[in-house]
XYZ file of C-alpha atoms in Angstrom:
436
model
C -5.148 22.111 -24.531
C -3.224 25.293 -23.734
C -6.077 27.154 -22.059
C -6.578 26.045 -18.469
C -10.090 25.144 -17.417
C -11.834 26.633 -14.408
C -12.853 30.112 -13.248
C -10.660 33.158 -13.813
C -8.164 33.686 -11.002
C -8.701 30.145 -9.752
C -5.871 27.614 -9.539
C -6.939 24.136 -10.577
C -5.214 21.082 -9.124
C -6.204 17.780 -10.727
C -5.398 14.429 -9.148
C -4.877 11.504 -11.498
C -6.134 8.685 -9.307
C -8.385 6.411 -11.395
C -9.434 4.219 -8.453
C -10.121 7.058 -6.022
C -12.926 5.124 -4.295
C -10.691 2.250 -3.185
C -9.745 1.862 0.450
C -5.965 1.475 0.448
C -3.023 3.539 1.610
C -2.764 5.321 -1.729
C -6.301 6.584 -1.348
C -5.541 7.766 2.180
C -2.713 9.895 0.733
C -5.035 11.270 -1.962
C -7.756 12.335 0.441
C -5.328 13.711 3.007
C -3.792 15.884 0.277
C -7.260 17.117 -0.680
C -8.020 17.820 2.972
C -4.843 19.927 3.173
C -5.880 21.849 0.057
C -9.237 22.579 1.701
C -7.366 24.250 4.559
C -5.502 26.406 2.029
C -8.801 27.334 0.395
C -10.173 28.310 3.788
C -7.216 30.654 4.244
C -8.293 32.554 1.138
C -6.423 31.067 -1.831
C -8.868 30.115 -4.621
C -8.227 26.480 -5.586
C -10.402 24.070 -7.531
C -9.743 20.390 -6.846
C -10.391 17.888 -9.614
C -10.216 14.093 -9.453
C -9.974 11.906 -12.534
C -11.678 8.560 -11.937
C -12.640 5.514 -13.985
C -15.819 5.105 -11.953
C -18.875 5.686 -14.136
C -21.085 8.697 -13.350
C -24.273 8.214 -11.396
C -26.609 10.280 -9.286
C -25.233 10.954 -5.815
C -21.742 9.654 -6.685
C -19.817 12.513 -5.056
C -21.820 12.392 -1.814
C -21.435 8.611 -1.610
C -17.714 8.920 -2.286
C -17.173 11.493 0.462
C -19.221 9.395 2.893
C -17.009 6.400 2.054
C -13.889 8.492 2.684
C -15.249 9.598 6.045
C -16.162 6.031 7.012
C -12.975 4.365 5.750
C -10.325 6.937 6.683
C -12.053 9.282 9.153
C -11.236 12.112 6.727
C -13.871 14.805 6.323
C -13.855 16.929 3.167
C -15.622 20.262 3.830
C -18.503 21.310 1.613
C -16.954 24.724 0.820
C -14.134 23.085 -1.168
C -14.723 23.357 -4.949
C -14.476 19.658 -5.826
C -15.081 18.360 -9.330
C -15.143 14.680 -10.317
C -14.174 13.927 -13.922
C -15.449 10.520 -14.993
C -13.299 8.856 -17.643
C -15.697 5.995 -18.346
C -19.427 6.050 -18.958
C -20.008 2.478 -17.795
C -18.316 0.052 -15.445
C -15.653 -2.081 -17.122
C -14.763 -5.497 -15.742
C -11.000 -5.843 -15.753
C -9.548 -9.089 -17.175
C -8.430 -11.697 -14.638
C -4.926 -12.025 -16.005
C -1.607 -10.309 -15.371
C -0.993 -7.188 -17.438
C 2.476 -6.350 -18.692
C 4.260 -3.190 -17.579
C 4.209 -1.858 -21.139
C 0.495 -2.459 -21.544
C -0.260 -0.848 -18.174
C 1.811 2.178 -19.176
C 0.145 2.532 -22.581
C -3.278 2.289 -20.954
C -2.337 5.004 -18.457
C -1.118 7.277 -21.263
C -4.391 6.871 -23.155
C -6.401 7.478 -19.996
C -4.456 10.616 -19.102
C -4.927 11.982 -22.629
C -8.664 11.503 -22.256
C -8.589 13.075 -18.796
C -6.663 16.161 -19.864
C -8.957 16.689 -22.836
C -11.929 16.686 -20.474
C -10.302 19.078 -18.016
C -6.903 20.759 -18.312
C -5.620 21.913 -14.902
C -2.790 24.214 -13.881
C -1.269 21.449 -11.767
C -1.458 17.788 -12.708
C -0.892 15.674 -9.582
C -0.292 11.942 -9.988
C -0.896 10.011 -6.775
C -1.260 6.536 -8.232
C 2.124 5.765 -9.746
C 1.590 6.479 -13.460
C 4.847 8.169 -14.456
C 4.287 7.646 -18.180
C 1.458 10.177 -18.031
C 3.892 12.984 -17.135
C 4.970 13.751 -20.746
C 1.302 14.005 -21.742
C 0.541 16.433 -18.933
C 3.685 18.549 -19.214
C 4.445 18.611 -22.945
C 1.026 18.239 -24.554
C -1.175 19.910 -21.924
C 1.318 22.450 -20.580
C 0.652 21.588 -16.929
C 2.974 21.706 -13.989
C 3.464 18.113 -12.875
C 3.631 16.926 -9.281
C 3.806 13.339 -8.107
C 3.693 11.352 -4.915
C 5.501 8.065 -5.488
C 4.312 5.171 -3.352
C 6.299 2.516 -5.151
C 8.528 2.623 -8.244
C 6.910 0.833 -11.185
C 10.202 -0.987 -11.658
C 13.162 -1.197 -9.290
C 16.691 -2.518 -9.137
C 15.388 -5.126 -6.704
C 13.080 -6.443 -9.431
C 16.035 -6.723 -11.793
C 18.008 -8.586 -9.130
C 15.101 -10.950 -8.551
C 15.026 -11.867 -12.257
C 18.820 -12.184 -12.411
C 18.836 -14.534 -9.431
C 15.949 -16.480 -11.015
C 13.832 -16.381 -7.878
C 10.168 -17.284 -8.467
C 7.555 -14.887 -7.112
C 4.120 -13.517 -8.001
C 5.545 -11.442 -10.900
C 8.374 -13.801 -11.900
C 6.843 -17.248 -12.303
C 8.648 -20.574 -12.484
C 8.228 -20.774 -16.278
C 10.604 -17.825 -16.589
C 13.003 -18.760 -13.788
C 13.497 -22.250 -15.246
C 14.490 -20.882 -18.672
C 17.806 -19.146 -19.329
C 16.502 -17.548 -22.535
C 13.330 -16.248 -20.850
C 15.379 -14.880 -17.952
C 17.743 -12.912 -20.211
C 14.860 -11.685 -22.359
C 13.023 -10.436 -19.262
C 16.204 -8.743 -18.023
C 16.487 -6.907 -21.346
C 12.783 -6.019 -21.239
C 13.069 -4.688 -17.684
C 16.243 -2.732 -18.472
C 14.713 -0.955 -21.471
C 11.526 -0.272 -19.515
C 13.565 1.155 -16.607
C 15.291 3.621 -18.964
C 11.958 4.779 -20.383
C 10.490 4.990 -16.881
C 13.395 7.163 -15.784
C 12.951 9.561 -18.696
C 9.202 9.887 -18.103
C 9.555 10.314 -14.346
C 12.180 13.001 -14.764
C 9.593 15.264 -16.399
C 7.904 15.969 -13.075
C 8.358 19.409 -11.526
C 7.837 18.248 -7.950
C 8.627 14.789 -6.624
C 7.572 13.428 -3.258
C 8.267 9.877 -2.095
C 6.906 7.990 0.873
C 10.060 6.473 2.387
C 13.837 6.431 2.267
C 13.617 3.071 0.467
C 11.547 4.632 -2.326
C 13.857 7.674 -2.351
C 16.925 5.527 -3.030
C 15.254 3.757 -5.947
C 13.787 6.907 -7.518
C 17.171 8.633 -7.299
C 18.698 5.717 -9.207
C 15.944 5.469 -11.810
C 14.973 9.097 -12.435
C 18.520 10.149 -13.226
C 17.536 13.350 -15.015
C 15.850 14.519 -11.789
C 19.117 14.593 -9.878
C 19.243 18.386 -10.084
C 15.885 18.483 -8.334
C 15.297 17.857 -4.678
C 13.183 14.795 -4.023
C 11.193 15.167 -0.823
C 10.552 12.300 1.589
C 7.024 12.783 2.910
C 5.861 9.914 5.065
C 2.274 8.937 4.228
C -0.494 9.876 6.667
C -0.801 7.261 9.381
C -3.873 7.331 11.552
C -2.119 7.242 14.927
C -4.236 9.784 16.812
C -7.389 7.689 16.456
C -5.709 4.842 18.355
C -4.645 6.866 21.390
C -7.636 5.717 23.429
C -6.810 2.028 22.943
C -5.240 0.308 25.954
C -1.653 -0.855 25.500
C -0.597 -2.307 28.842
C -3.805 -4.234 29.471
C -3.930 -7.920 28.424
C -4.967 -8.508 24.826
C -6.738 -11.434 23.212
C -4.800 -14.206 21.484
C -5.312 -12.657 18.069
C -2.848 -12.080 15.241
C -4.096 -9.451 12.810
C -3.049 -8.591 9.276
C -4.193 -5.320 7.684
C -3.911 -4.764 3.935
C -5.614 -5.025 0.575
C -5.840 -8.503 -0.894
C -3.293 -7.899 -3.620
C -0.802 -10.587 -4.714
C 2.258 -8.672 -3.480
C 0.885 -8.607 0.072
C 1.660 -12.365 0.202
C -1.184 -13.443 2.480
C -0.256 -17.024 1.617
C 2.989 -16.585 3.561
C 0.926 -15.477 6.552
C -1.214 -18.618 6.387
C 1.805 -20.917 6.003
C 3.631 -19.223 8.884
C 0.554 -19.427 11.090
C 0.113 -23.110 10.227
C 3.752 -23.819 11.087
C 3.356 -21.945 14.372
C 0.314 -23.995 15.371
C 1.633 -27.357 14.189
C 5.232 -27.045 15.350
C 5.001 -24.964 18.509
C 1.482 -25.130 19.920
C 1.287 -28.901 19.473
C 4.689 -29.527 21.120
C 4.098 -30.693 24.743
C 7.677 -29.757 25.694
C 7.099 -26.062 25.028
C 6.586 -23.858 28.068
C 3.277 -22.049 27.743
C 3.111 -18.611 29.352
C -0.142 -17.377 27.851
C -3.535 -18.784 28.711
C -5.436 -20.416 25.867
C -2.661 -20.247 23.280
C -4.177 -23.254 21.519
C -6.980 -20.880 20.465
C -4.825 -18.233 18.781
C -6.695 -16.693 15.840
C -5.420 -15.137 12.625
C -7.574 -12.254 11.342
C -6.991 -11.157 7.737
C -8.577 -7.721 7.449
C -8.569 -5.771 4.217
C -10.393 -4.569 1.154
C -11.087 -6.191 -2.204
C -10.778 -3.827 -5.156
C -12.390 -6.040 -7.767
C -13.407 -9.563 -8.746
C -9.779 -10.590 -9.064
C -9.156 -9.726 -5.413
C -12.297 -11.602 -4.415
C -11.053 -14.664 -6.303
C -7.743 -14.335 -4.461
C -9.575 -14.393 -1.120
C -11.299 -17.623 -2.145
C -7.899 -19.124 -2.985
C -6.665 -18.128 0.463
C -9.716 -19.731 2.086
C -8.903 -22.970 0.257
C -5.275 -22.741 1.344
C -6.369 -22.338 4.968
C -8.394 -25.526 4.630
C -5.435 -27.375 3.091
C -3.189 -26.206 5.943
C -5.809 -27.314 8.481
C -6.089 -23.861 10.075
C -9.430 -22.711 8.634
C -11.096 -22.938 12.056
C -8.587 -20.399 13.388
C -8.576 -17.998 10.424
C -11.159 -15.282 9.801
C -11.460 -12.962 6.795
C -12.836 -9.477 7.500
C -13.523 -7.766 4.179
C -14.323 -4.193 3.128
C -15.126 -2.883 6.576
C -15.159 0.774 7.724
C -12.557 2.310 10.004
C -14.406 1.659 13.323
C -14.282 -2.098 12.630
C -10.545 -1.881 11.871
C -9.986 0.005 15.114
C -12.018 -2.528 17.102
C -9.967 -5.472 15.816
C -6.666 -3.655 16.368
C -7.703 -2.938 19.941
C -8.278 -6.652 20.566
C -5.218 -8.090 18.818
C -1.930 -8.899 20.503
C 0.194 -9.257 17.374
C 0.250 -7.474 14.013
C 1.462 -9.362 10.941
C 2.971 -8.018 7.701
C 4.548 -10.126 4.940
C 4.983 -7.968 1.834
C 8.458 -8.057 0.306
C 9.838 -4.547 -0.247
C 6.753 -2.732 1.001
C 7.405 0.871 -0.018
C 6.513 2.233 3.425
C 3.993 0.290 5.461
C 1.061 2.363 6.712
C -0.537 -0.785 8.085
C 2.620 -1.566 10.054
C 2.598 1.864 11.714
C -1.123 1.604 12.487
C -0.711 -1.833 14.073
C 2.168 -0.601 16.216
C 0.274 2.558 17.174
C -2.694 0.448 18.253
C -0.488 -1.498 20.657
C 0.111 -4.642 18.602
C 3.511 -6.280 18.799
C 4.259 -6.216 15.096
C 6.121 -8.750 12.965
C 7.002 -7.200 9.587
C 8.901 -8.350 6.537
C 12.613 -7.618 6.754
C 12.766 -5.392 3.674
C 11.671 -2.057 2.234
C 10.154 0.673 4.384
C 9.425 -1.436 7.494
C 13.135 -2.203 7.808
C 14.512 1.197 6.778
C 12.024 3.600 8.398
C 9.763 1.887 10.935
C 11.253 -1.077 12.824
C 14.728 0.319 13.180
C 16.091 -2.358 15.493
C 14.756 -5.893 15.562
C 13.146 -6.611 18.924
C 12.881 -2.998 20.092
C 9.988 -1.406 18.182
C 8.841 -4.694 16.677
C 10.239 -7.750 14.916
C 11.486 -8.492 11.410
C 11.228 -11.803 9.586
C 11.541 -13.243 6.090
C 10.793 -16.972 6.072
C 7.910 -19.051 7.389
C 10.180 -20.441 10.094
C 11.229 -16.968 11.243
C 7.643 -15.735 11.444
C 6.485 -18.870 13.264
C 9.398 -18.708 15.691
C 8.605 -15.100 16.656
C 4.929 -15.976 17.113
C 6.038 -18.763 19.438
C 8.323 -16.394 21.353
C 5.377 -14.069 21.953
C 2.553 -16.526 22.635
C 4.276 -19.653 23.958
C 7.750 -19.051 25.318
C 7.297 -15.416 26.278
C 9.947 -12.774 25.781
C 9.872 -11.385 29.306
C 11.509 -8.015 29.408
C 11.841 -7.914 25.620
C 8.086 -7.977 25.165
C 7.571 -5.307 27.813
C 10.254 -3.207 26.152
C 8.549 -3.610 22.752
C 5.195 -2.584 24.231
C 6.741 0.526 25.798
C 8.377 1.525 22.551
C 5.143 0.948 20.666
C 3.484 3.271 23.136
C 6.210 5.821 22.480
C 5.600 5.662 18.733
C 1.874 6.097 19.286
C 2.348 9.090 21.573
C 4.894 10.843 19.358
C 3.189 9.950 16.059
C 6.574 10.476 14.421
C 5.658 8.439 11.319
C 2.511 10.448 10.709
């Protein structure tokens, strides 16, 4: 695999992004990068763009994919760009509905990258989906230059701390936290994996990360990259498309959440917080109501489902809403194009985010840019890069009680000048587009 594929004099840049047709923030980064490369091609530099995908080949796939990108992200890829799709599977494969270990995920990514690089060997191998263990394959075996955009470290010191403190979560279940032996075994497993992850990640020639939170963790983990400069490049946030939405006009009593239905997004926390808000605050006759019709506040969960596992998770959330007695006030909006997202953001008063240690938070920026008073989780990128001071550009919370209390401050008690100040600062972020 020493000879590079493509036409003579042409530079080939191949993106390793197996799920390139998904509709999340990672895919927005992928297609924005390709859009930038198209501008370079237009200036005269010959570049061939290649995408490795696990989607099976079919007639019209590329045209359908580009139409989806235009609809979902409002990103247009020009026809003059040499774009080649390399399909790594001949048929669709249904993924198992069970958690996959970090080691197994890494081994699978190595095998997939080997297959990809045998099908097409580029000059530049660009990982945009977080598969650091493919770097040795690309650099040592295929002789490529390796670039990466890190959305989220595969393992972090925060994950080690979570295991050490024996806190149950979606990737550290109660079976492990209740056992001393299992806890120490998992700590050893994580520690060894972190060392291997650091060695593999250090083989990249160019490293970009999406936030200062991710930067700090990558600097700790990829120790052999310390002689290289790691660039913080905030992910593309679609702020310009929201500039025509009204900010100072009254909004509907809608709380909106934007994000894929993945376990780490913790939509269950949103439902529990919303239930507490309705049952504790809206049903209390002693509370002073400042907003008309607050008993009809709605929670809109808007996002995409990648596969059957995500769809099953949505059904679990529907059942939870019924158990919490809020199903009449909760609506799921699934797999919709960008204009639908924009319409809901223009109607909503409050944006809701609950993911612990979100690497950046594109959805948070978009909700703020659309004029929503945003309540984000007090961790990760939202705390370090977006909501810099609680109550000025938005609000930070961790527990159900904190989320519910802030909802009550906004919808029931009113925050007076604080709310007006938040709205003005949100407008400032939208106008400046500093996170985009």
